[in-house]
N, CA, C and O atoms as a printed pandas DataFrame, in Angstrom:
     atom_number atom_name residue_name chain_id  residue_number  x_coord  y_coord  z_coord
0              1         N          UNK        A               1    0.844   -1.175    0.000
1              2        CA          UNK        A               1    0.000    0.000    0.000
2              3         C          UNK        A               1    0.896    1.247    0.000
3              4         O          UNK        A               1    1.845    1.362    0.775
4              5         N          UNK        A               2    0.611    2.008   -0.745
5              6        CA          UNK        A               2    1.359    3.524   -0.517
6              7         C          UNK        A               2    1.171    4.101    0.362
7              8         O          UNK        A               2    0.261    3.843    1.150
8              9         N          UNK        A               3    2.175    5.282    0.509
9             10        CA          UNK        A               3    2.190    5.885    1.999
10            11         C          UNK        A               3    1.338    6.508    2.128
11            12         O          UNK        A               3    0.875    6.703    3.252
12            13         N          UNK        A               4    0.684    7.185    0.755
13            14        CA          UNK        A               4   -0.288    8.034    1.532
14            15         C          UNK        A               4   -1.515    7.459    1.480
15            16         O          UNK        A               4   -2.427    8.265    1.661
16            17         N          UNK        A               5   -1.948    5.976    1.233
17            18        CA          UNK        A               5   -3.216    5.467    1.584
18            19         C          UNK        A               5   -3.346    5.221    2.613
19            20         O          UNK        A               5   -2.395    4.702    3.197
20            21         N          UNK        A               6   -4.406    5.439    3.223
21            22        CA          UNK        A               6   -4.521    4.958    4.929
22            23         C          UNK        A               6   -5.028    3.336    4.609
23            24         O          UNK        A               6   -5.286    2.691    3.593
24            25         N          UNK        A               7   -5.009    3.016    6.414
25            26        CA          UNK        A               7   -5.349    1.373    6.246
26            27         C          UNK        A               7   -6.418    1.604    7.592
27            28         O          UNK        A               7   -6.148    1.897    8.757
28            29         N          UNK        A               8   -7.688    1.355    6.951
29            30        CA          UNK        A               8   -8.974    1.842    7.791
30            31         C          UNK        A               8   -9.436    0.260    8.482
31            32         O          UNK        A               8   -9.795   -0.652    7.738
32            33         N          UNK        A               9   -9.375    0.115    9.823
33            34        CA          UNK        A               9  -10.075   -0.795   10.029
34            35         C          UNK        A               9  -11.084   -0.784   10.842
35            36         O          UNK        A               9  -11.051    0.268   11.480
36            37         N          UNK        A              10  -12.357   -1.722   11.267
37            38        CA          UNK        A              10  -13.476   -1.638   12.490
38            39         C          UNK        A              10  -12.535   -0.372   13.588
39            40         O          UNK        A              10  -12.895    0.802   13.508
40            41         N          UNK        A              11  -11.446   -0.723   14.484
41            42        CA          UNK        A              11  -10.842   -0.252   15.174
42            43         C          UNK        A              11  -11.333    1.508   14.749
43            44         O          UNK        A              11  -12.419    2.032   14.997
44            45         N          UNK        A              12  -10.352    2.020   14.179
45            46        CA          UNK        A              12  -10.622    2.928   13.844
46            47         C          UNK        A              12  -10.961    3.793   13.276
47            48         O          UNK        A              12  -10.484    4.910   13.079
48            49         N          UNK        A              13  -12.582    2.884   12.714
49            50        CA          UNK        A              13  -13.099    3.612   11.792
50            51         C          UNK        A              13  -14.001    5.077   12.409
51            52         O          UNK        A              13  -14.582    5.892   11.692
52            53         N          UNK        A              14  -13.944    5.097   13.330
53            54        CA          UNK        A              14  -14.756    6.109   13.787
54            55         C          UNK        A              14  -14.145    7.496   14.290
55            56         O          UNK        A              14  -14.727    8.570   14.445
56            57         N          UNK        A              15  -12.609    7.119   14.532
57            58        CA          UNK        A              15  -11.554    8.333   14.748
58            59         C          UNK        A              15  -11.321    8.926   13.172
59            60         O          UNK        A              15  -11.490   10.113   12.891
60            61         N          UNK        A              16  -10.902    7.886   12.191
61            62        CA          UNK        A              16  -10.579    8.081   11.417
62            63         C          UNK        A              16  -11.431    8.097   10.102
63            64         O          UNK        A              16  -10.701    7.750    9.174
64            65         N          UNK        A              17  -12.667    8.361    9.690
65            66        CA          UNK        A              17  -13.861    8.667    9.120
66            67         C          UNK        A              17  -14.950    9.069    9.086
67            68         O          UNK        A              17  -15.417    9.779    8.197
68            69         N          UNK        A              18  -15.794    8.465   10.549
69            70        CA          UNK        A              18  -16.978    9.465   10.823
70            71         C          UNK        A              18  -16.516   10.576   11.347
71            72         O          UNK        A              18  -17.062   11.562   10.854
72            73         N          UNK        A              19  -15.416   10.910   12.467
73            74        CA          UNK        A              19  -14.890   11.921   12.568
74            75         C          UNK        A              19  -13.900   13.260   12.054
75            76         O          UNK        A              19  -13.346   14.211   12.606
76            77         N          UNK        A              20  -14.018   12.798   10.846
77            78        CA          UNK        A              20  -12.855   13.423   10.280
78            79         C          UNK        A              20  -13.174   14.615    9.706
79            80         O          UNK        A              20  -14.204   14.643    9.032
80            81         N          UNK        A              21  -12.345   15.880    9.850
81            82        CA          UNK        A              21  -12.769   17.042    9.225
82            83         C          UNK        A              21  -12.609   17.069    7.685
83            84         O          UNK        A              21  -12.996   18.074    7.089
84            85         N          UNK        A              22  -12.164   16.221    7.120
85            86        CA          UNK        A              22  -12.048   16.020    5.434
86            87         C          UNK        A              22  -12.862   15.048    4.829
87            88         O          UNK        A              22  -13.342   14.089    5.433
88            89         N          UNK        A              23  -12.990   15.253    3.841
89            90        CA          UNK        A              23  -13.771   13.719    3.190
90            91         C          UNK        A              23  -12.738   12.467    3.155
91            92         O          UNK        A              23  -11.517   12.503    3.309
92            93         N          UNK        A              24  -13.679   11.217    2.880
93            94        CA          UNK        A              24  -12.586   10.053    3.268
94            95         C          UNK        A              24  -13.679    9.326    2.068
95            96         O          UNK        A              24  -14.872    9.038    1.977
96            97         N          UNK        A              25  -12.053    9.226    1.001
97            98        CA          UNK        A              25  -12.812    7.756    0.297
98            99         C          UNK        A              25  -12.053    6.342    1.046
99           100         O          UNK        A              25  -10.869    6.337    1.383
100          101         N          UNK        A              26  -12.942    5.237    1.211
101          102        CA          UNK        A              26  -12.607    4.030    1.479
102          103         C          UNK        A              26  -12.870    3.436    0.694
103          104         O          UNK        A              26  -14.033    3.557    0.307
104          105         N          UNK        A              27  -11.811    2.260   -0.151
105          106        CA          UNK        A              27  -11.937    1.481   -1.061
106          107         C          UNK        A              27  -12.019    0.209   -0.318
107          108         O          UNK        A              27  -10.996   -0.443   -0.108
108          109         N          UNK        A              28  -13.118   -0.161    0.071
109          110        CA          UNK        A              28  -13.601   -1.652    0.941
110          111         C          UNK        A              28  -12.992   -2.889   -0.516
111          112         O          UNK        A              28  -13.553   -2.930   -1.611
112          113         N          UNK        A              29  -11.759   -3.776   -0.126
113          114        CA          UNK        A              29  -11.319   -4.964   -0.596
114          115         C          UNK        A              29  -10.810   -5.896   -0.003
115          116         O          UNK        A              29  -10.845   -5.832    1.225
116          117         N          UNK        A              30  -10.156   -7.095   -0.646
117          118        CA          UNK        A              30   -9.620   -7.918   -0.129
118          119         C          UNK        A              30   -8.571   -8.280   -0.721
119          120         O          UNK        A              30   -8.416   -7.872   -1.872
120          121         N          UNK        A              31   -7.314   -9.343    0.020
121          122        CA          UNK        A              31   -6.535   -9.530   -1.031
122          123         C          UNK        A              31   -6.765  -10.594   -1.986
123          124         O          UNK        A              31   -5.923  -10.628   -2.883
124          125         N          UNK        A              32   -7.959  -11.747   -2.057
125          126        CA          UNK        A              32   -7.982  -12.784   -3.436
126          127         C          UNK        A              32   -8.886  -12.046   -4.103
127          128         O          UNK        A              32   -9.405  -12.809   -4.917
128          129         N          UNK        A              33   -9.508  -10.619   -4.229
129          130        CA          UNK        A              33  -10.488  -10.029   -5.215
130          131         C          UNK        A              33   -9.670   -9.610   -6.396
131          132         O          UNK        A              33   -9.302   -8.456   -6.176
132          133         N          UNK        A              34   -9.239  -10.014   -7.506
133          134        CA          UNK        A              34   -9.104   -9.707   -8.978
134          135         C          UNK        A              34   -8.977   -8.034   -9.015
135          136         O          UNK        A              34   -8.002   -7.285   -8.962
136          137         N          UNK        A              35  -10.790   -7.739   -9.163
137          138        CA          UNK        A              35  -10.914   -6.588   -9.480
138          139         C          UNK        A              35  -10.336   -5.277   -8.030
139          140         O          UNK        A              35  -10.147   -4.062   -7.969
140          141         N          UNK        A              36  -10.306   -5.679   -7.710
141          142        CA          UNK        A              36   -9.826   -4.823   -6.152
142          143         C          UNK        A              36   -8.582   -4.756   -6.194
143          144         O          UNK        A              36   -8.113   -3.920   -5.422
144          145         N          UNK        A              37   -7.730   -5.420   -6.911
145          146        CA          UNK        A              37   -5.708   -5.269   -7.291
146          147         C          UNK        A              37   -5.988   -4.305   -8.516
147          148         O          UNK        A              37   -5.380   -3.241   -8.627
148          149         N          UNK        A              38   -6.826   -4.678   -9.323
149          150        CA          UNK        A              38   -7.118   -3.607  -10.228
150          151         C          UNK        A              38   -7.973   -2.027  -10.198
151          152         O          UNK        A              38   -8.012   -1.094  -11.000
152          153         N          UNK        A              39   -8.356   -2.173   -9.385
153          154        CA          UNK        A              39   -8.390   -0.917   -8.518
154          155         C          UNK        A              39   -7.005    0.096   -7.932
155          156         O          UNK        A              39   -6.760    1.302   -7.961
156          157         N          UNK        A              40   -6.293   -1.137   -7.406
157          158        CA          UNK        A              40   -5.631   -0.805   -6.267
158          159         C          UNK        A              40   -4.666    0.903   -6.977
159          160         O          UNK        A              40   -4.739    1.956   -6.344
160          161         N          UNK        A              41   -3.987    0.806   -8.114
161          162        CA          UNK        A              41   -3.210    1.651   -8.417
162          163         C          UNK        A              41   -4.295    3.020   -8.817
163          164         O          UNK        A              41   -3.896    4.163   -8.595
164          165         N          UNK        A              42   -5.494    2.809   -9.337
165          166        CA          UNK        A              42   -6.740    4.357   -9.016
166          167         C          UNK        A              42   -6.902    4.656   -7.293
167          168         O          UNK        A              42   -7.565    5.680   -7.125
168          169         N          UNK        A              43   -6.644    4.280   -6.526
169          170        CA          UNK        A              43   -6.900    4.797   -5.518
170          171         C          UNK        A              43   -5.337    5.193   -5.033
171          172         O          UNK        A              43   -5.325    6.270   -4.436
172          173         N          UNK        A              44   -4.500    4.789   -5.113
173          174        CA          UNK        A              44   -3.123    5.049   -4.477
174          175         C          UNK        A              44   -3.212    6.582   -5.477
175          176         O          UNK        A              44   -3.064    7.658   -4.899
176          177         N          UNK        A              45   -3.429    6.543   -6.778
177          178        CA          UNK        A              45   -3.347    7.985   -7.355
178          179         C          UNK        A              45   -4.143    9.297   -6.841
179          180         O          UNK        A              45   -3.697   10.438   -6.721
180          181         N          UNK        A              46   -5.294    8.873   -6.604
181          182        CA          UNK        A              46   -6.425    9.916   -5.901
182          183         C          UNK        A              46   -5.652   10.200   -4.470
183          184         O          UNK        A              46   -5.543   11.371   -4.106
184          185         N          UNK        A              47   -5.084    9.074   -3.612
185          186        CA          UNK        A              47   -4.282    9.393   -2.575
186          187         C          UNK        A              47   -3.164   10.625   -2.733
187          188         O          UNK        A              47   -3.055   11.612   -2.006
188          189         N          UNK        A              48   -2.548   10.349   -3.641
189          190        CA          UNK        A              48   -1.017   11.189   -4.268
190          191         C          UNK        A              48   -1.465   12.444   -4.701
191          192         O          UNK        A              48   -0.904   13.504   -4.422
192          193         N          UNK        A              49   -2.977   12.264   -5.720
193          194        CA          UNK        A              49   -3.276   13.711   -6.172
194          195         C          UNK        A              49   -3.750   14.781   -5.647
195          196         O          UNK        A              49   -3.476   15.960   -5.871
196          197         N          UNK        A              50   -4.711   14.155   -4.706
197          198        CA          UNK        A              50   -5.968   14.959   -3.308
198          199         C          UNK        A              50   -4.765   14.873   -2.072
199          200         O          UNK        A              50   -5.295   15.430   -1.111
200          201         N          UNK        A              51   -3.928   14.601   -1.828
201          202        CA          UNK        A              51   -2.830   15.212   -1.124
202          203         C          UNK        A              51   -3.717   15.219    0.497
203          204         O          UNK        A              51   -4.077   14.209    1.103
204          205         N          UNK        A              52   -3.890   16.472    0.877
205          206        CA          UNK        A              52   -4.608   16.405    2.542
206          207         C          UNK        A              52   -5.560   16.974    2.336
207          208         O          UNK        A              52   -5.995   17.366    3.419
208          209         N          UNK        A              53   -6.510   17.429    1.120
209          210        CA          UNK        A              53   -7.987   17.698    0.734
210          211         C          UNK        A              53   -8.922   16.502    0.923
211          212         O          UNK        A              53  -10.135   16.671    1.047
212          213         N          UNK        A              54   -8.338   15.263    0.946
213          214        CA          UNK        A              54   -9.228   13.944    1.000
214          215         C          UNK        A              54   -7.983   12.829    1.929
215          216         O          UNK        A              54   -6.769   12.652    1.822
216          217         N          UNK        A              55   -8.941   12.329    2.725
217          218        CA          UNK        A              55   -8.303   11.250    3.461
218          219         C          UNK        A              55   -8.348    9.886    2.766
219          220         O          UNK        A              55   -8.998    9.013    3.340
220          221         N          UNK        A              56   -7.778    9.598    1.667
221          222        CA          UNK        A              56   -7.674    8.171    1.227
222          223         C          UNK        A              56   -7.540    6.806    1.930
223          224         O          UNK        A              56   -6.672    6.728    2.800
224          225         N          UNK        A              57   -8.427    5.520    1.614
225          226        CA          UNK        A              57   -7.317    5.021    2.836
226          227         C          UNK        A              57   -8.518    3.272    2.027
227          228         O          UNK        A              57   -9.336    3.253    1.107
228          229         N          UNK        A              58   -8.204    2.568    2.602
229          230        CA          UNK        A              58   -8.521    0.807    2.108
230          231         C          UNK        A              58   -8.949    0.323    3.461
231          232         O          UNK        A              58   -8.464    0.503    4.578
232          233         N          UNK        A              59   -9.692   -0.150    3.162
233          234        CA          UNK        A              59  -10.149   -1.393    4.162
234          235         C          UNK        A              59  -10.561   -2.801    4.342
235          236         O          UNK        A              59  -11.678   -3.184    3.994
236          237         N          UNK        A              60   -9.386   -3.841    5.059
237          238        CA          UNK        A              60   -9.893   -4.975    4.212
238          239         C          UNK        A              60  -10.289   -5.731    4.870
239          240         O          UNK        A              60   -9.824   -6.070    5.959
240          241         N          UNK        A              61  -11.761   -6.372    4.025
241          242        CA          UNK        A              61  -12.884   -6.872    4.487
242          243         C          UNK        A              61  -12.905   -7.763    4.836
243          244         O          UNK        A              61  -13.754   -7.988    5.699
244          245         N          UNK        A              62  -11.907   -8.977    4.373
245          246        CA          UNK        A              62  -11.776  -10.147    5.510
246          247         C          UNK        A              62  -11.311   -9.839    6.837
247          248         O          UNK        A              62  -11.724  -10.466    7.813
248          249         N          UNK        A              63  -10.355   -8.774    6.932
249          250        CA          UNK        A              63   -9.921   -8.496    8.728
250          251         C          UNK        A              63  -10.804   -7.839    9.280
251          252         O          UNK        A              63  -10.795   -7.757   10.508
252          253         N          UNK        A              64  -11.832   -7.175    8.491
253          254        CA          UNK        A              64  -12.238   -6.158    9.420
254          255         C          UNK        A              64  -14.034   -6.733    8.415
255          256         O          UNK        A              64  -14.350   -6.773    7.226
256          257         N          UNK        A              65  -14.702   -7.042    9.632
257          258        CA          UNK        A              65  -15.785   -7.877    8.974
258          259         C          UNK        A              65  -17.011   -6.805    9.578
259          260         O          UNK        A              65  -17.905   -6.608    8.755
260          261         N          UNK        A              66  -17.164   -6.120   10.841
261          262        CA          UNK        A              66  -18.083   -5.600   11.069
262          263         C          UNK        A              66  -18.460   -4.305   10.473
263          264         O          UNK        A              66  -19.666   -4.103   10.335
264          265         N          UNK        A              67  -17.596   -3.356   10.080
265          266        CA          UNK        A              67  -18.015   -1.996    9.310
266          267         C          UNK        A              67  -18.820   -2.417    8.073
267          268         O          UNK        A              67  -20.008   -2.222    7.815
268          269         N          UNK        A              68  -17.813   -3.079    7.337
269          270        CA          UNK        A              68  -18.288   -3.734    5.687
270          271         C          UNK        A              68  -20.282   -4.284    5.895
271          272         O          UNK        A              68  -21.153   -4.039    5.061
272          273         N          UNK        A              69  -20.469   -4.958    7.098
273          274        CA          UNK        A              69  -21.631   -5.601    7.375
274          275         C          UNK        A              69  -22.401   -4.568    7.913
275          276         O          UNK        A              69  -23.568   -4.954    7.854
276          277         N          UNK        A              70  -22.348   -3.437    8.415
277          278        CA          UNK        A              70  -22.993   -2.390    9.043
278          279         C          UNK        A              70  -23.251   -1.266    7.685
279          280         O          UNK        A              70  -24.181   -0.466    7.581
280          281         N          UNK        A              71  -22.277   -1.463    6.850
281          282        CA          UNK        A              71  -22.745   -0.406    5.639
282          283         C          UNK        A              71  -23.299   -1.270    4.728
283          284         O          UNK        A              71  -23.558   -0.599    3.728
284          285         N          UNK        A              72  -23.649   -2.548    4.542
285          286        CA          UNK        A              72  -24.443   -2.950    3.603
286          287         C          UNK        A              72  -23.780   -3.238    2.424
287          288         O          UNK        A              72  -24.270   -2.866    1.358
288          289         N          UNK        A              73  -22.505   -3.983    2.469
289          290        CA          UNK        A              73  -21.353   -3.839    1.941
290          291         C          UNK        A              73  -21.307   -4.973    1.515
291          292         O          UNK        A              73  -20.685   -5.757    2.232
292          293         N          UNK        A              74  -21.931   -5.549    0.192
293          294        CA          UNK        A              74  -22.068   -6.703   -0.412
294          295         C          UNK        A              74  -21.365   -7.079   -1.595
295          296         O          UNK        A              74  -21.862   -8.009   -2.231
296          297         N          UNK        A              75  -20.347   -6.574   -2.017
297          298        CA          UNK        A              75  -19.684   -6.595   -3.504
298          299         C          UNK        A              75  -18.183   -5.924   -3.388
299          300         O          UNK        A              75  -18.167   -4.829   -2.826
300          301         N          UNK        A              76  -17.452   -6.223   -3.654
301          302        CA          UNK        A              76  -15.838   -5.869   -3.560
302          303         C          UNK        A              76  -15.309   -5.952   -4.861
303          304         O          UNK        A              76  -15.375   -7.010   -5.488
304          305         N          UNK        A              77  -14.807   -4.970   -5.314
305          306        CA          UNK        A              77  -14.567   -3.233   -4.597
306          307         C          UNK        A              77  -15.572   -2.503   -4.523
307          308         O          UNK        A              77  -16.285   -2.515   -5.526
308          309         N          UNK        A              78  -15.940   -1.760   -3.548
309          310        CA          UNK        A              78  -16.714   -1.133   -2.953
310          311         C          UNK        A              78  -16.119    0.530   -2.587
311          312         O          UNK        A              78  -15.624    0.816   -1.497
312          313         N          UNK        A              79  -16.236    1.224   -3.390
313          314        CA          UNK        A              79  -15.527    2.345   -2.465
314          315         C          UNK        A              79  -16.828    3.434   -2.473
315          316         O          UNK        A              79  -17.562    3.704   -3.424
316          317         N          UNK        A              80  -16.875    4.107   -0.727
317          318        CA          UNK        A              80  -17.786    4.504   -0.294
318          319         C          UNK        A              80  -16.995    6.107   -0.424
319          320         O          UNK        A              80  -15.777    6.202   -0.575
320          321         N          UNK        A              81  -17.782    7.130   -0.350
321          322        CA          UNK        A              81  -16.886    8.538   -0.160
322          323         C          UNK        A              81  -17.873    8.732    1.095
323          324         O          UNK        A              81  -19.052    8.379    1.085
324          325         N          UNK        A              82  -17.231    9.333    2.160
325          326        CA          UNK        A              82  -18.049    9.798    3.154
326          327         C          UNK        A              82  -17.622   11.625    3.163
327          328         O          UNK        A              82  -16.604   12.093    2.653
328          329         N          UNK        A              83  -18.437   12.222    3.705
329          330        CA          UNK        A              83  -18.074   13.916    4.262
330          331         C          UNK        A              83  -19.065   14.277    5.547
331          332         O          UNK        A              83  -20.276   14.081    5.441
332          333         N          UNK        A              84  -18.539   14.767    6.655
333          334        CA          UNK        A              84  -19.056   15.072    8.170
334          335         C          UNK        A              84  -19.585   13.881    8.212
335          336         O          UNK        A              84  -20.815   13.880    8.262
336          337         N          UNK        A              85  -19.003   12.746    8.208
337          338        CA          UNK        A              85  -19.479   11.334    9.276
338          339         C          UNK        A              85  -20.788   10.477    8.454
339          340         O          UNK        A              85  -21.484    9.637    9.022
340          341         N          UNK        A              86  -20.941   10.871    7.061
341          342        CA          UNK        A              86  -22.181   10.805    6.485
342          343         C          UNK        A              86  -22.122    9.923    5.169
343          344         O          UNK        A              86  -22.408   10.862    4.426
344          345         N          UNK        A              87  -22.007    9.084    4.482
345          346        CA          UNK        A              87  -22.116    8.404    3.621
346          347         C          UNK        A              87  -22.498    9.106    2.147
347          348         O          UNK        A              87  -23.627    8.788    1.772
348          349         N          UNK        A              88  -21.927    9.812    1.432
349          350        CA          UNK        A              88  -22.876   10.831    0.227
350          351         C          UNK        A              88  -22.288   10.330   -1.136
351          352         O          UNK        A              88  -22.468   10.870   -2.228
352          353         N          UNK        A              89  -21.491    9.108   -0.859
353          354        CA          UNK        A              89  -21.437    8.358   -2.648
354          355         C          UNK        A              89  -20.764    7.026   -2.308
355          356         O          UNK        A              89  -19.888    6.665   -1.522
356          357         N          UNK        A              90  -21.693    6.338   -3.406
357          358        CA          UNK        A              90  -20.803    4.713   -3.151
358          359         C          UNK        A              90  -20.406    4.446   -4.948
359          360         O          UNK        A              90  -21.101    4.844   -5.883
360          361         N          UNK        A              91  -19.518    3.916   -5.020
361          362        CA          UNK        A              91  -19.161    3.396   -6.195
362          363         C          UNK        A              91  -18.811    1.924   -6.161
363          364         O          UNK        A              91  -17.973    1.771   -5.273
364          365         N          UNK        A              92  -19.241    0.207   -7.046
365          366        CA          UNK        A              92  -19.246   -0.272   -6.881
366          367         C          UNK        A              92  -18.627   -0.934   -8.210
367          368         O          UNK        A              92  -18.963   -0.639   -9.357
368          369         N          UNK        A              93  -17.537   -2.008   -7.793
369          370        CA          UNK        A              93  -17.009   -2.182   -9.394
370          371         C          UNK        A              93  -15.362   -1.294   -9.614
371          372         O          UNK        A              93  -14.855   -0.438   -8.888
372          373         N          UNK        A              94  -14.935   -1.806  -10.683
373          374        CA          UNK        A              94  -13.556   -1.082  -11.014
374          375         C          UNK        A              94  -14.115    0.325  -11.818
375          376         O          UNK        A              94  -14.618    0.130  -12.924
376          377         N          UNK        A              95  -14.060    1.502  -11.395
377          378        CA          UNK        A              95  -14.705    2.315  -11.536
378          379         C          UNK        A              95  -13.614    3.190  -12.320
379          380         O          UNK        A              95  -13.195    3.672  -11.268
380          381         N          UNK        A              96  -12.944    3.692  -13.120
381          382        CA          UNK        A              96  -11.867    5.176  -13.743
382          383         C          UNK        A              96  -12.091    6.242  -12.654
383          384         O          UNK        A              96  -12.963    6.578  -11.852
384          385         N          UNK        A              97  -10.572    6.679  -13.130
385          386        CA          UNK        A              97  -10.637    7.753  -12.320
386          387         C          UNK        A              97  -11.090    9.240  -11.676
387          388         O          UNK        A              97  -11.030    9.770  -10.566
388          389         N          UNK        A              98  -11.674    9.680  -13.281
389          390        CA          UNK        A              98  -12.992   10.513  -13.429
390          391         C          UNK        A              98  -13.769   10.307  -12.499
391          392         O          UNK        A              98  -14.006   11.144  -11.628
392          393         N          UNK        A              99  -14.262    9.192  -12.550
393          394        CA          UNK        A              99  -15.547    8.828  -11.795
394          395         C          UNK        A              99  -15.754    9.119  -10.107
395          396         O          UNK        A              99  -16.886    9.262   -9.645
396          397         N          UNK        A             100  -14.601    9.185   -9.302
397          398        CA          UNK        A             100  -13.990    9.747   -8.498
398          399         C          UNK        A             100  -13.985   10.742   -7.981
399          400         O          UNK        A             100  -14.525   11.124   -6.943
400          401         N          UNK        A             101  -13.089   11.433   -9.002
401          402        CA          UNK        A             101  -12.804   12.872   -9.487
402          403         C          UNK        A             101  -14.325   13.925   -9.647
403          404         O          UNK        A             101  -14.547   15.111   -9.400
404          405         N          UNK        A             102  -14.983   13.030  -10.069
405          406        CA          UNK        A             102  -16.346   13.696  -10.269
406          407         C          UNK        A             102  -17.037   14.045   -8.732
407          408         O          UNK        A             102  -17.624   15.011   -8.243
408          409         N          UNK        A             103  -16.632   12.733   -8.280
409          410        CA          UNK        A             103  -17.490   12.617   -6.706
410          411         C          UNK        A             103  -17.414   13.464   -5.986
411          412         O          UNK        A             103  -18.304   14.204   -5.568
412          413         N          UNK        A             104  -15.995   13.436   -5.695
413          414        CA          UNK        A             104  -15.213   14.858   -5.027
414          415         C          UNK        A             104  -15.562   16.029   -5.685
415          416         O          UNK        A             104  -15.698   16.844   -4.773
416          417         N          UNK        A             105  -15.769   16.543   -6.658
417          418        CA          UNK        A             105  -15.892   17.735   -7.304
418          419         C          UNK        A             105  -17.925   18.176   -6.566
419          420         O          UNK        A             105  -18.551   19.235   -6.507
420          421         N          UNK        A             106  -18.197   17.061   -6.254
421          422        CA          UNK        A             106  -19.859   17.244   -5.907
422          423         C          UNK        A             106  -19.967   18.310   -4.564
423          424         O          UNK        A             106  -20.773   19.138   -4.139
424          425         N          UNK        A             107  -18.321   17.621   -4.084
425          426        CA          UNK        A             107  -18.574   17.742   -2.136
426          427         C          UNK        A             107  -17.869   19.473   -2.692
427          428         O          UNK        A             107  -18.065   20.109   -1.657
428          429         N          UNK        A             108  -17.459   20.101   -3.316
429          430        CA          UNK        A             108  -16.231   21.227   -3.513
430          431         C          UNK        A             108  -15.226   20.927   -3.459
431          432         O          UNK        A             108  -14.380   21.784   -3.203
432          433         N          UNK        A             109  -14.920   19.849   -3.629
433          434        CA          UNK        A             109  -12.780   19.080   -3.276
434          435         C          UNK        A             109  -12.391   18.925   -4.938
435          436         O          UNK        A             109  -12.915   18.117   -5.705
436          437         N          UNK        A             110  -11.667   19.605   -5.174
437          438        CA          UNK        A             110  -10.578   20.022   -6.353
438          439         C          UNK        A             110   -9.119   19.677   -5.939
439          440         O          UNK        A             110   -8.736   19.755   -4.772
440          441         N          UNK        A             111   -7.967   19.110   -7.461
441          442        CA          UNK        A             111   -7.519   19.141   -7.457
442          443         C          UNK        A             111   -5.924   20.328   -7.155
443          444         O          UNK        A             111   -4.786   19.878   -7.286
């Protein structure tokens, strides 16, 4: 994982997402998911590009089984965008990076 992706788990998902003064995308995977390695290098970039405008970060769903089951989290890759503790986009699938890019552009977060 790159340095600047975070590694979100049950533990601290609540210091580090519902609480957080920035938006936080979480890319919910695992490591035998295919499409979730193919993910993996679009989210390390959104990490590198959104810098400290967005809290990037992975969470993986075999270690960490109760968040994934509390958000209704049925399909991997899963990446949720949250802003003030609140759930306001899910993307499901190997998604481009636009698609992202767009999300963030909804909340006011620019490159």
């Amino acid at each position: 994982m790159a340095d600047s992706v975070k590694e979100f788990t049950d533990a601290n998902w609540k210091s580090e997402v519902l609480d957080s003064e920035t938006p936080v995308i979480i890319d919910f995977w695992a490591p035998w998911c295919g499409p979730c390695r193919m993910l993996a290098p679009t989210i390390e970039k959104l990490a590198t590009e959104f810098g400290d405008k967005v809290k990037v970060g992975k969470l993986n769903t075999d270690e960490n089984t109760d968040t994934p089951g509390s958000l209704r989290i049925s399909a991997i890759p899963t990446v949720l965008v949250f802003q003030g503790g609140k759930e306001v986009d899910r993307l499901v699938g190997v998604n481009p990076l636009n698609k992202f890019k767009d999300s963030l552009e909804k909340l006011g977060v620019g490159v």
